[in-house]
Coordinates of C-alpha atoms in Angstrom, one line a residue:
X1 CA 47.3 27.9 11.5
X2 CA 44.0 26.0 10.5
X3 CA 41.9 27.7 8.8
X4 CA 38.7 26.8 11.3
X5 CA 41.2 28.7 13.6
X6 CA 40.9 32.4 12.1
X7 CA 38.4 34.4 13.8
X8 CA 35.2 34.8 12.2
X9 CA 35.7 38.9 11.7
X10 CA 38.8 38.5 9.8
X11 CA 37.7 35.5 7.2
X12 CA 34.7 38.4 6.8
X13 CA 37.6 40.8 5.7
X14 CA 39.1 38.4 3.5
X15 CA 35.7 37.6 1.7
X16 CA 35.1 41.4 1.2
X17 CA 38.9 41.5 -1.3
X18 CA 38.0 38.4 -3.0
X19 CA 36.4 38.3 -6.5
X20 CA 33.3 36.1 -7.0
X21 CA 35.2 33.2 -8.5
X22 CA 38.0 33.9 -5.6
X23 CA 35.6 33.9 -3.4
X24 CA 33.6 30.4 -4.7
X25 CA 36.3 28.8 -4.4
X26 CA 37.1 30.2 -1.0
X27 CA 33.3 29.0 0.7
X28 CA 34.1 25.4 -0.5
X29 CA 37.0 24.8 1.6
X30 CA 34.5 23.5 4.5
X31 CA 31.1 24.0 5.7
X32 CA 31.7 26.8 8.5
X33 CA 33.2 29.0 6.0
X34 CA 30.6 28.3 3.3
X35 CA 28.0 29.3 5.8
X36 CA 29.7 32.7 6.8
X37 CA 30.9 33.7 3.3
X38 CA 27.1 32.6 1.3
X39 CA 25.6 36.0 2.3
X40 CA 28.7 38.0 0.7
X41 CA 28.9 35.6 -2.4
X42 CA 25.2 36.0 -3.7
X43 CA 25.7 39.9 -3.3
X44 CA 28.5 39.6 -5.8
X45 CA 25.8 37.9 -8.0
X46 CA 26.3 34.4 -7.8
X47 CA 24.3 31.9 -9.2
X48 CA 23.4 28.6 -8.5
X49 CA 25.2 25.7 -10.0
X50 CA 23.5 22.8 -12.1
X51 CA 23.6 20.4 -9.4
X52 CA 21.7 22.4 -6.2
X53 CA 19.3 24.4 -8.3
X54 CA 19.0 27.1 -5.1
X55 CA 18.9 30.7 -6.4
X56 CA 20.3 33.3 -3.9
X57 CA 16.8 34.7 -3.5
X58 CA 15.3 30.8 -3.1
X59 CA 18.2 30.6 -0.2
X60 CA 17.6 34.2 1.5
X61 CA 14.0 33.6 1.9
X62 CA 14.2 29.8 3.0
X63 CA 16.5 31.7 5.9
X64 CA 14.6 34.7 6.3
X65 CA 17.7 36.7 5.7
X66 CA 16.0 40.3 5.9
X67 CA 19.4 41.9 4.7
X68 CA 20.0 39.7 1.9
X69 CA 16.4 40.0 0.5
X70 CA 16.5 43.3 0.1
X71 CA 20.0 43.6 -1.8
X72 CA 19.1 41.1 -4.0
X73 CA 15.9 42.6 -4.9
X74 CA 17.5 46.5 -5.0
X75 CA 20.0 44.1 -7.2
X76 CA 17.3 43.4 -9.5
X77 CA 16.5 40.1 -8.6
X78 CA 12.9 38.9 -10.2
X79 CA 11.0 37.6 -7.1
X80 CA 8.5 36.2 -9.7
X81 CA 11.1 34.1 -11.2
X82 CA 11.3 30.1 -10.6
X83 CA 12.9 29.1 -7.4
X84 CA 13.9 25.4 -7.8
X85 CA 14.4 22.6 -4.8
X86 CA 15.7 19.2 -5.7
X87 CA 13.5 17.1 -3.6
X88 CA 16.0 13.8 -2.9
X89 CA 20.0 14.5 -2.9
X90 CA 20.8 13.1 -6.2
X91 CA 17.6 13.4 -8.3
X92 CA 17.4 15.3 -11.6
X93 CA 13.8 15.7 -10.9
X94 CA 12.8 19.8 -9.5
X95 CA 10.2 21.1 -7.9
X96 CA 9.3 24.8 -9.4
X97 CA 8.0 27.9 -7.4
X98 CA 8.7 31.1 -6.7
X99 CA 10.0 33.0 -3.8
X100 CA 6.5 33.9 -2.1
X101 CA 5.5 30.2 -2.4
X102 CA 8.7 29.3 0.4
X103 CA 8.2 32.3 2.2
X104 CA 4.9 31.1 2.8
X105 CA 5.2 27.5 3.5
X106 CA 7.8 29.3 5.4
X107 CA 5.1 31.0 7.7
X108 CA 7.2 33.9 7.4
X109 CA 5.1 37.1 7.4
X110 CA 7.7 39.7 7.2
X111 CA 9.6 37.8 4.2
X112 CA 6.2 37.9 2.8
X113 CA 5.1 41.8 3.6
X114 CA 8.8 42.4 1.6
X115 CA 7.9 40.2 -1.2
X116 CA 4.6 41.9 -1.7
X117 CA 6.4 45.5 -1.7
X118 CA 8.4 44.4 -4.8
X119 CA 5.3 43.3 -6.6
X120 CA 5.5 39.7 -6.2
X121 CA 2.8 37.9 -8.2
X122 CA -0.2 36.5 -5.5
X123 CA -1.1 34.2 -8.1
X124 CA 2.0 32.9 -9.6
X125 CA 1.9 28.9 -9.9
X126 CA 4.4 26.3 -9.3
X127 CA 5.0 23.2 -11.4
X128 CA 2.0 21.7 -10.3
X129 CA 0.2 24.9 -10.8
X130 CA -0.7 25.8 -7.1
X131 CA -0.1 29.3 -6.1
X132 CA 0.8 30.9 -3.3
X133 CA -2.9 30.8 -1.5
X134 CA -2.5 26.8 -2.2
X135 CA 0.3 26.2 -0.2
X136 CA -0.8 29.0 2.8
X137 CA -4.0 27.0 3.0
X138 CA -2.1 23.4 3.0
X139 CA 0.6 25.0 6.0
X140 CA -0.2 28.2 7.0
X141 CA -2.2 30.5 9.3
X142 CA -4.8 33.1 8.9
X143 CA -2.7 36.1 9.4
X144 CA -0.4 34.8 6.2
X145 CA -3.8 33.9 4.7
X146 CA -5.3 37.4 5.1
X147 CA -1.9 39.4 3.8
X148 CA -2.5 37.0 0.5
X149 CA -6.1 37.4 0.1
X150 CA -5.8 40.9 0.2
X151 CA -3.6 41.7 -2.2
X152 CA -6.4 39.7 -4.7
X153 CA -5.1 36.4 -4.5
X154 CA -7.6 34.4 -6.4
X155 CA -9.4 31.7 -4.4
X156 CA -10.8 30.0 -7.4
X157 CA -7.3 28.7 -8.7
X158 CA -7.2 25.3 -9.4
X159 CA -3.8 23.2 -9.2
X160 CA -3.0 20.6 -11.5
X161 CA -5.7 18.2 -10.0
X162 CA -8.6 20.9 -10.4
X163 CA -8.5 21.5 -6.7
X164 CA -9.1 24.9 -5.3
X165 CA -6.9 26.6 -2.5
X166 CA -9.4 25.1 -0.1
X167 CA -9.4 21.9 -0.9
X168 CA -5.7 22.2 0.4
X169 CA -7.4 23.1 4.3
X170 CA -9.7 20.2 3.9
X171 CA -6.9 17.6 3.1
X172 CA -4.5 19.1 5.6
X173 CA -7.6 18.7 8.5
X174 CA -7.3 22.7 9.6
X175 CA -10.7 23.9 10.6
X176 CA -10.0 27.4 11.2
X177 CA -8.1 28.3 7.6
X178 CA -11.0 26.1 6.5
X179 CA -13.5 28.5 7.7
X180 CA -11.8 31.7 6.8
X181 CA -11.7 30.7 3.5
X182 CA -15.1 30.2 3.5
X183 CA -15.9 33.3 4.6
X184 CA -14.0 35.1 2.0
X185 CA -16.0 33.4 -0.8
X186 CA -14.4 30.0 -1.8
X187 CA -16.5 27.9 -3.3
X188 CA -18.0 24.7 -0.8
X189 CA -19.5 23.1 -3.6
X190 CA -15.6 22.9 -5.9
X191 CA -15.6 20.0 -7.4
X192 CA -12.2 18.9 -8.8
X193 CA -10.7 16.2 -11.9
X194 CA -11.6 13.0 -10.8
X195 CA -15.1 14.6 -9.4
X196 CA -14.2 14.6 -6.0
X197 CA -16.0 17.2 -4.0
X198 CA -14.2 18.9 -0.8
X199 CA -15.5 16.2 1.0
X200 CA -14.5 13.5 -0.7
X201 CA -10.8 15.4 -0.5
X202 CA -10.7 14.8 3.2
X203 CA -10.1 11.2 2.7
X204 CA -7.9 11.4 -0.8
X205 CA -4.6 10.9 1.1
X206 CA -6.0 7.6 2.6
X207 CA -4.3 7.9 6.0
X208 CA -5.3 6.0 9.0
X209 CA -6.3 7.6 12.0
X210 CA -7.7 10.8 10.8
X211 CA -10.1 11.3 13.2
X212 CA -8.8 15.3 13.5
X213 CA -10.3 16.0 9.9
X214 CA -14.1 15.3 11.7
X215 CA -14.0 19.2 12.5
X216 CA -13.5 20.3 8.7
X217 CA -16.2 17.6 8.3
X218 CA -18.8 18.8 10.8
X219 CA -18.4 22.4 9.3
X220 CA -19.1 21.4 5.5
X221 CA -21.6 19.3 6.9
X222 CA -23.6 22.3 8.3
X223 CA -22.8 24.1 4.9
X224 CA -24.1 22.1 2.0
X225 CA -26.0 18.3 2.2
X226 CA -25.4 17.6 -1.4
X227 CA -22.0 16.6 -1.1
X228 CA -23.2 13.7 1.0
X229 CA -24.7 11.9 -2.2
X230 CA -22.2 13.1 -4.7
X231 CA -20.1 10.4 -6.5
X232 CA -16.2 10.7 -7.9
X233 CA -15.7 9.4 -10.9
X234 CA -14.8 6.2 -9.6
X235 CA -17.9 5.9 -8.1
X236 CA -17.4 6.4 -4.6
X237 CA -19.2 8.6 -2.1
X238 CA -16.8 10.8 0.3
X239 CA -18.7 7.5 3.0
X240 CA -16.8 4.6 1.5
X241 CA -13.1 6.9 1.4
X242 CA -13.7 7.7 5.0
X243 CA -14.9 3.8 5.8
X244 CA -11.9 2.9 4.2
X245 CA -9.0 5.1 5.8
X246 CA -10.8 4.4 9.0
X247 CA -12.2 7.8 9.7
X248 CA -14.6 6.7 12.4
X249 CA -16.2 10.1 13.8
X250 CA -16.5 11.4 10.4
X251 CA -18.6 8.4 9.1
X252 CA -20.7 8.7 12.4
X253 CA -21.5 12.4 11.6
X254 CA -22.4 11.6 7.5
X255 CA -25.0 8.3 8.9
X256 CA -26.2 11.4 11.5
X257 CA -29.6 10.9 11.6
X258 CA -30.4 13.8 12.4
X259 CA -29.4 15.4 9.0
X260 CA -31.9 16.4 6.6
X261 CA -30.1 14.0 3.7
X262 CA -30.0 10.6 5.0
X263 CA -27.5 8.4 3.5
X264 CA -27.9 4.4 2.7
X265 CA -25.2 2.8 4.8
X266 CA -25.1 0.1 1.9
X267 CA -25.2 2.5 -1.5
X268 CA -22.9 0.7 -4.2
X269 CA -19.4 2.6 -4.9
X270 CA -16.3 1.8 -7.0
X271 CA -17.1 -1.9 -8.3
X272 CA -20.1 -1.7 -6.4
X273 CA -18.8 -2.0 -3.4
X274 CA -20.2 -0.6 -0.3
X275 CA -18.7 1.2 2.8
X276 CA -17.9 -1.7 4.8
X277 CA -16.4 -3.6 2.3
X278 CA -14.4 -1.2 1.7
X279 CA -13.8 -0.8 5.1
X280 CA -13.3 -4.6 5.2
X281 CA -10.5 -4.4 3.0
X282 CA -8.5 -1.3 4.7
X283 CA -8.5 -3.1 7.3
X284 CA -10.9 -0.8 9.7
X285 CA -12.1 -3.2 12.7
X286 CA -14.0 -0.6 14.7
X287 CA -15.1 0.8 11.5
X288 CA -16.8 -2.6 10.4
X289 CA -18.2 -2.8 13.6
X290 CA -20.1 0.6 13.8
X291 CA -21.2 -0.1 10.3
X292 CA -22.3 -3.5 11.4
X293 CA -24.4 -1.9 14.3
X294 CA -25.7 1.2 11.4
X295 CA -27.5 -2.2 9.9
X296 CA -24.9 -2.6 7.3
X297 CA -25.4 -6.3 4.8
X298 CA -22.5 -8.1 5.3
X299 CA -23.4 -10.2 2.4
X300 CA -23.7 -8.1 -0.5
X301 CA -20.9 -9.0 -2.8
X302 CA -19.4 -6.4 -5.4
X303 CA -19.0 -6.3 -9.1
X304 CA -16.8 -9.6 -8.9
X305 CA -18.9 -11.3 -6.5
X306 CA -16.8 -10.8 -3.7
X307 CA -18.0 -9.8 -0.4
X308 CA -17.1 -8.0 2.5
X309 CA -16.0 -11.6 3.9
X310 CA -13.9 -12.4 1.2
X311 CA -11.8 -9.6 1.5
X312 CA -11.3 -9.8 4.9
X313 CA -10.5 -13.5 4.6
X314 CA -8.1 -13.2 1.9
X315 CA -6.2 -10.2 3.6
X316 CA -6.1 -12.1 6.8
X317 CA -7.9 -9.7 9.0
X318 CA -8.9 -12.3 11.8
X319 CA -11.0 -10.3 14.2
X320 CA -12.8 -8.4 11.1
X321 CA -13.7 -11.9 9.6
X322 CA -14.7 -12.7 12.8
X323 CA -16.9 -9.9 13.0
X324 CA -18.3 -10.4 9.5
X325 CA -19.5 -13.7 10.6
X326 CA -21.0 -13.1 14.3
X327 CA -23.0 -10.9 12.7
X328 CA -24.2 -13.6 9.9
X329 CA -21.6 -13.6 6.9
X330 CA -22.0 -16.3 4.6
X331 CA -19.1 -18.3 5.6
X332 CA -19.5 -20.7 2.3
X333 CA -20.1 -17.3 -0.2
X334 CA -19.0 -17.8 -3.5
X335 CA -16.8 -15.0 -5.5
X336 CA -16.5 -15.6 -9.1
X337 CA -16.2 -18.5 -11.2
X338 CA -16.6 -21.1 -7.9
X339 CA -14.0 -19.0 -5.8
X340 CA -15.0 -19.6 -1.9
X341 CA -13.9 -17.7 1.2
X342 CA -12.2 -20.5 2.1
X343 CA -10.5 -20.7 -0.5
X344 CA -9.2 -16.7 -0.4
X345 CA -7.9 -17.6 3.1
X346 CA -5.7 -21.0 2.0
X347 CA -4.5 -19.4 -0.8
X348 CA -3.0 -16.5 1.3
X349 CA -2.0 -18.9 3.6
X350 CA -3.9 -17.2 6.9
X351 CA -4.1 -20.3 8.6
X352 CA -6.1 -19.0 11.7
X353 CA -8.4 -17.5 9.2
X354 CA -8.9 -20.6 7.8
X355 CA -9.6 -22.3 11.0
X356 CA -12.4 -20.1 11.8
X357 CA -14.1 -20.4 9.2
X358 CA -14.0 -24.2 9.8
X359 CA -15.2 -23.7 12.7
X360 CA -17.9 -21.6 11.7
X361 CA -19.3 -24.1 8.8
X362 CA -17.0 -23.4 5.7
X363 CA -17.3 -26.4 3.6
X364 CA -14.0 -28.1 3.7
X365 CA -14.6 -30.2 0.4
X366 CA -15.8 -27.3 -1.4
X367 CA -15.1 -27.4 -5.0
X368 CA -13.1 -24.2 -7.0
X369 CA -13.4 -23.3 -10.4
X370 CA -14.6 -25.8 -13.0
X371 CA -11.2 -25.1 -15.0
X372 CA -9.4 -26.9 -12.5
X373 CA -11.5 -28.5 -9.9
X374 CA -8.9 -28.5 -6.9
X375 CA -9.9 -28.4 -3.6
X376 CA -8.6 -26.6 -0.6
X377 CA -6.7 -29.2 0.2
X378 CA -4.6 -29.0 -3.1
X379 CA -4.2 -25.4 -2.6
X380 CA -2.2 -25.6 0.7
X381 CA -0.3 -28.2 -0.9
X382 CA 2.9 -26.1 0.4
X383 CA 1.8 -25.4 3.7
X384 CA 2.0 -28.0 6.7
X385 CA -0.3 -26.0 8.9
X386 CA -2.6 -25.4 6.5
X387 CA -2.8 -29.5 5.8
X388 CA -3.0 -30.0 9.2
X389 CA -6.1 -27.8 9.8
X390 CA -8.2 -28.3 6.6
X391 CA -7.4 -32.7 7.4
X392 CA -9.0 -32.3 10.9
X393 CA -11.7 -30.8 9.7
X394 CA -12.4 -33.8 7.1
X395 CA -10.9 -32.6 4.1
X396 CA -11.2 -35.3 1.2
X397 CA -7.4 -36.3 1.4
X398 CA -7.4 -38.9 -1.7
X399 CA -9.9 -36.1 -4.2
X400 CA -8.7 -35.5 -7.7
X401 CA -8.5 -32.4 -10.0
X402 CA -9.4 -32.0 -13.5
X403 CA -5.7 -33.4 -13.8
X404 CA -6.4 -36.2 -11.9
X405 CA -3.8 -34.8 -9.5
X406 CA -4.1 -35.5 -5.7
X407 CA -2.6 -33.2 -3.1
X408 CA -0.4 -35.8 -2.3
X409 CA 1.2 -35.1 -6.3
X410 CA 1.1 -32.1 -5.8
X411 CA 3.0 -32.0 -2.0
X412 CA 5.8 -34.2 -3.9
X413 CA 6.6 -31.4 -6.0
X414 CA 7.1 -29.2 -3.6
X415 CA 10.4 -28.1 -2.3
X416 CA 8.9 -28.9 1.2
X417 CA 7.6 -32.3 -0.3
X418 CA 8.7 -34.5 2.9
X419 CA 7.7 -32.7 5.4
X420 CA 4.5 -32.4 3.5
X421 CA 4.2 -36.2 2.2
X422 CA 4.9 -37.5 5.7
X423 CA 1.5 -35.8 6.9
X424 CA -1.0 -36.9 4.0
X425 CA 0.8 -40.2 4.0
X426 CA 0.0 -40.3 8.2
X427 CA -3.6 -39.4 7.2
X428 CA -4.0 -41.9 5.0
X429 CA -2.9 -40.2 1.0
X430 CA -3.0 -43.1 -1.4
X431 CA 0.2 -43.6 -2.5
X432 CA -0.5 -45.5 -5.6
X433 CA -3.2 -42.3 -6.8
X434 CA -1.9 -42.1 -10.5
X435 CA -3.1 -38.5 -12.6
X436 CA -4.6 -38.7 -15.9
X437 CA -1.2 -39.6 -17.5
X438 CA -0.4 -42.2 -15.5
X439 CA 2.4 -40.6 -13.0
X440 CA 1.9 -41.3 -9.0
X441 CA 3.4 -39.1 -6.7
X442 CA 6.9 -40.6 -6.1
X443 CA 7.1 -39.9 -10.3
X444 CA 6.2 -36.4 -9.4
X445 CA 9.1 -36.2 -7.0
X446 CA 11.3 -37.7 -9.1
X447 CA 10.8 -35.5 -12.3
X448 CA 11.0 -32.7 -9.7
X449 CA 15.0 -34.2 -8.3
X450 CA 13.6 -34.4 -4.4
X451 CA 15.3 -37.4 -3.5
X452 CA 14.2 -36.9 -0.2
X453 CA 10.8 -37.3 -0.7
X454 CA 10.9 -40.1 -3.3
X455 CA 12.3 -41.7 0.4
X456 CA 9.6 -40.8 2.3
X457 CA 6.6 -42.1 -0.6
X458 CA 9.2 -45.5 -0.7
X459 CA 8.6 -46.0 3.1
X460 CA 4.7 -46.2 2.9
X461 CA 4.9 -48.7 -0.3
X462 CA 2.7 -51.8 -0.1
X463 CA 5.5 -53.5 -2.3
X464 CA 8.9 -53.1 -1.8
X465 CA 10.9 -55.0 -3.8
X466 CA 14.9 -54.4 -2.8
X467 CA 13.5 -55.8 0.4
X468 CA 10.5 -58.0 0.0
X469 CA 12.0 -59.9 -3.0
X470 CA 8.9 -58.9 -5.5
X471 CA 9.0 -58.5 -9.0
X472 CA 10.2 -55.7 -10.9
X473 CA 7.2 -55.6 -12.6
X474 CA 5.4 -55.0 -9.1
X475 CA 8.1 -52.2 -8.5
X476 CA 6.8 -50.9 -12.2
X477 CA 3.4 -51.1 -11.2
X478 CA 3.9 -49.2 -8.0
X479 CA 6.2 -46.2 -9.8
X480 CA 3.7 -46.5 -12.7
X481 CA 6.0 -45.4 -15.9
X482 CA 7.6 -48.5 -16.9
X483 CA 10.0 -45.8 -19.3
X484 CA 11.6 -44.9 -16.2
X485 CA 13.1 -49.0 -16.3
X486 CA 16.5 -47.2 -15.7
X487 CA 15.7 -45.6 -12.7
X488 CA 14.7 -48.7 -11.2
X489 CA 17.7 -50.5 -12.4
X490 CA 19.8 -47.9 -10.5
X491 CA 17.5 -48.7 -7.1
X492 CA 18.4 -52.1 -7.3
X493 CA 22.0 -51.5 -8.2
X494 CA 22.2 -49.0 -4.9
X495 CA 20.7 -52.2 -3.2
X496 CA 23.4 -54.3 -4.1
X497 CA 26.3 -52.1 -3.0
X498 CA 24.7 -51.4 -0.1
X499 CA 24.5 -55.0 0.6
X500 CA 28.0 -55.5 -0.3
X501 CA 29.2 -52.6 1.4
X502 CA 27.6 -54.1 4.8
X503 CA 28.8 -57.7 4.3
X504 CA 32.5 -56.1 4.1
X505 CA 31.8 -54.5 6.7
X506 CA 31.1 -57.5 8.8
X507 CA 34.0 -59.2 7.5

């Protein structure tokens, strides 16, 4: 008979004769008797092996098991000791609480009305030193929040980030354990590690679309102004973490005009950057927009010089740029040592981007930093729809860099080289441009093995000499390294068995 086969009762009976160690290795066999026999094999005593960390306790309570709860605990069983949870199957790494933290992120008020009869500890602390009234404000209700509160749970308790118990509401977006907290005395005005206030911990997480979290907003907002103004210390006001993640109803209620504290819709935060560039660089369209209509300056640069437009340009956010500039963004701002928006959109390779700011007046030909002196042109070297773009917008196809490089060098280097050759040569490239050493592009491409593009710079010579008859020394003068002399020798040796090759042919 299989063992799946024996009825339930009498694999019960069995478990009841069998010793601990019998019965461990008994609830192994499979699953289905490991879940019948568990219950019987923690009231023998069992404990949990080095691999699953679950104490018997840690296991009744994660099932509510009523029962099994209260013979451990007649047992003996500590419900203050550490409960441990393995967070990923596999990882040495634990995650420390006690019995009353799972019942409560449990929600489970009768495991918890047990726990509190054996003298469970309201204000033990995990590993990351929350307790108890942490994690019931983070996942629970009132009624579990009340049953901790009074039994003196302490709502001043900070977790290993300095946040109180309900800072854990705020995050979590839950109004009314929000409000219950505050009316049983936890402190609006906390103020946690890195400065933030309870405000500022509504937009920590950084999630998108957290528009529920305006509630918890409105209801501090009521409570205490002075959070409004207050700075992290990064620098930022809880109004450029909610611009940011997006938040739109709860920046609409902190630029409320009505409030007695008005705030400046462009005060300086983290690297002086204001709300909508940070908003600008999360990504936050309808959030640039309503910032834009609050009279936001979509030109004021931060620390590094770069402004909301640069951001937007070098993320490739299209319809935020094109926000930025239909409402007057300096379309030729410069970040940094000569950096332009242009420039932050061919780099990243955002080739719409690029396009419209063409279109909007970006200086094609605009220079980049001194040290190098490239254009945007030698920038998107690599990239055939970038060429095309910035060439039909006038880009200087034959400029040099400090290197006396032209993009045309540059584009025979690159592992796309013919592709990219074939449009600057149709536009004109000179192919006989030579860089401060002396090298032209096809020595670029040959340096770099691309045979194929050597080819391609061949066909646009104004000398060819395996098929015009010139010199070698015109050949030299075209390929401009006369210590490459073997190279050429091997052209014209290719010439001639080609030319033999076709007269055999023939014959």
């Amino acid at each position: 008979m299989n063992l799946l086969d024996i009825p339930s009762e009498l694999l019960l009976l069995i478990g009841e004769e069998l010793s601990a160690k019998d019965l461990t290795r008994f609830t192994i066999t499979s699953r289905a008797v490991h879940s019948l026999l568990i219950t019987r094999l923690y009231y023998l005593g069992a404990q949990p092996s080095e691999t699953n960390h679950f104490p018997p306790l840690y296991w009744a309570v994660q099932h509510g098991h009523l029962p099994l709860i209260h013979g451990l605990l007649s047992k003996g069983a500590n419900p203050n000791g550490p409960q441990y949870k393995c967070e990923l199957v596999g990882c040495t790494g634990r995650h420390i609480s006690t019995a009353l933290h799972w019942a409560t992120k449990s929600n489970n008020e009768t495991v918890i009305k047990l726990l509190l009869e054996h003298g469970v500890s309201v204000n033990a602390t995990d590993n990351h030193n929350a307790t108890p009234v942490h994690w019931a404000c983070g996942n629970s209700t009132i009624p579990i929040l009340k049953l901790l509160v009074d039994q003196d749970a302490d709502l001043s308790a900070r977790d290993g980030d300095g946040d109180p118990p309900i800072a854990w509401a705020a995050e979590k977006g839950i109004p009314d354990v929000f409000e219950y907290m505050l009316s049983r005395g936890a402190d609006i005005r906390a103020i946690n590690n890195s400065g933030a206030t309870l405000l500022h911990t509504v937009f920590l997480r950084g999630d998108k679309y957290i528009d529920k979290h305006a509630e918890v907003v409105r209801i501090m907002l009521t409570r205490n102004f002075d959070m409004l103004a207050h700075v992290d210390n990064r620098r930022d006001a809880a109004l450029h973490l909610a611009a940011r993640c997006g938040s739109l109803e709860a920046v609409k209620l902190m630029l409320d005009e009505n409030l007695s504290q008005r705030l400046d819709v462009n005060m300086r935060g983290s690297d002086d950057s204001t709300p909508l560039y940070q908003a600008s660089e999360g990504g936050e369209l309808r959030m640039v927009e309503y910032l834009i209509s609050k009279s936001a300056d979509v030109n004021l640069p931060n620390s590094s010089g770069s402004t909301p437009l640069h951001t937007a340009a070098g993320s490739g956010r299209l319809e935020i740029v094109r926000a930025l500039v239909d409402a007057g963004a300096n379309v030729n701002a410069i970040r940094g040592p000569f950096t332009t928006v242009l420039y932050d959109a061919v780099f990243a390779k955002h080739v719409e981007v690029a396009e419209l700011l063409l279109e909007r007046g970006a200086d094609v030909n605009g220079y980049l930093p001194l040290t190098t002196r490239k254009t945007h042109l030698h920038i998107a070297a690599g990239n055939s729809a970038m060429l095309r773009v910035l060439l039909k917008h006038g880009a200087n196809i034959n400029a040099k860099d400090n290197s006396g490089s032209t993009t045309l060098m540059y584009a025979a280097s690159h592992p796309e080289g013919p592709e990219m050759c074939e449009i600057l040569l149709e536009h004109g490239a000179d192919v006989r441009a030579r860089d401060n050493e002396g090298r032209k592009a096809w020595n670029r491409a040959h340096e770099c093995g691309i045979h194929a593009t050597k080819t391609v710079l061949e066909k646009y010579m104004d000398i060819w000499p395996a098929r015009t008859g010139n010199s070698v020394d015109d050949m030299e003068e075209f390929i401009g390294s006369p210590t490459e002399s073997w190279e050429l020798e091997s052209f014209f040796v290719v010439e001639e068995v080609d030319a033999q090759l076709a007269a055999a042919a023939q014959a």
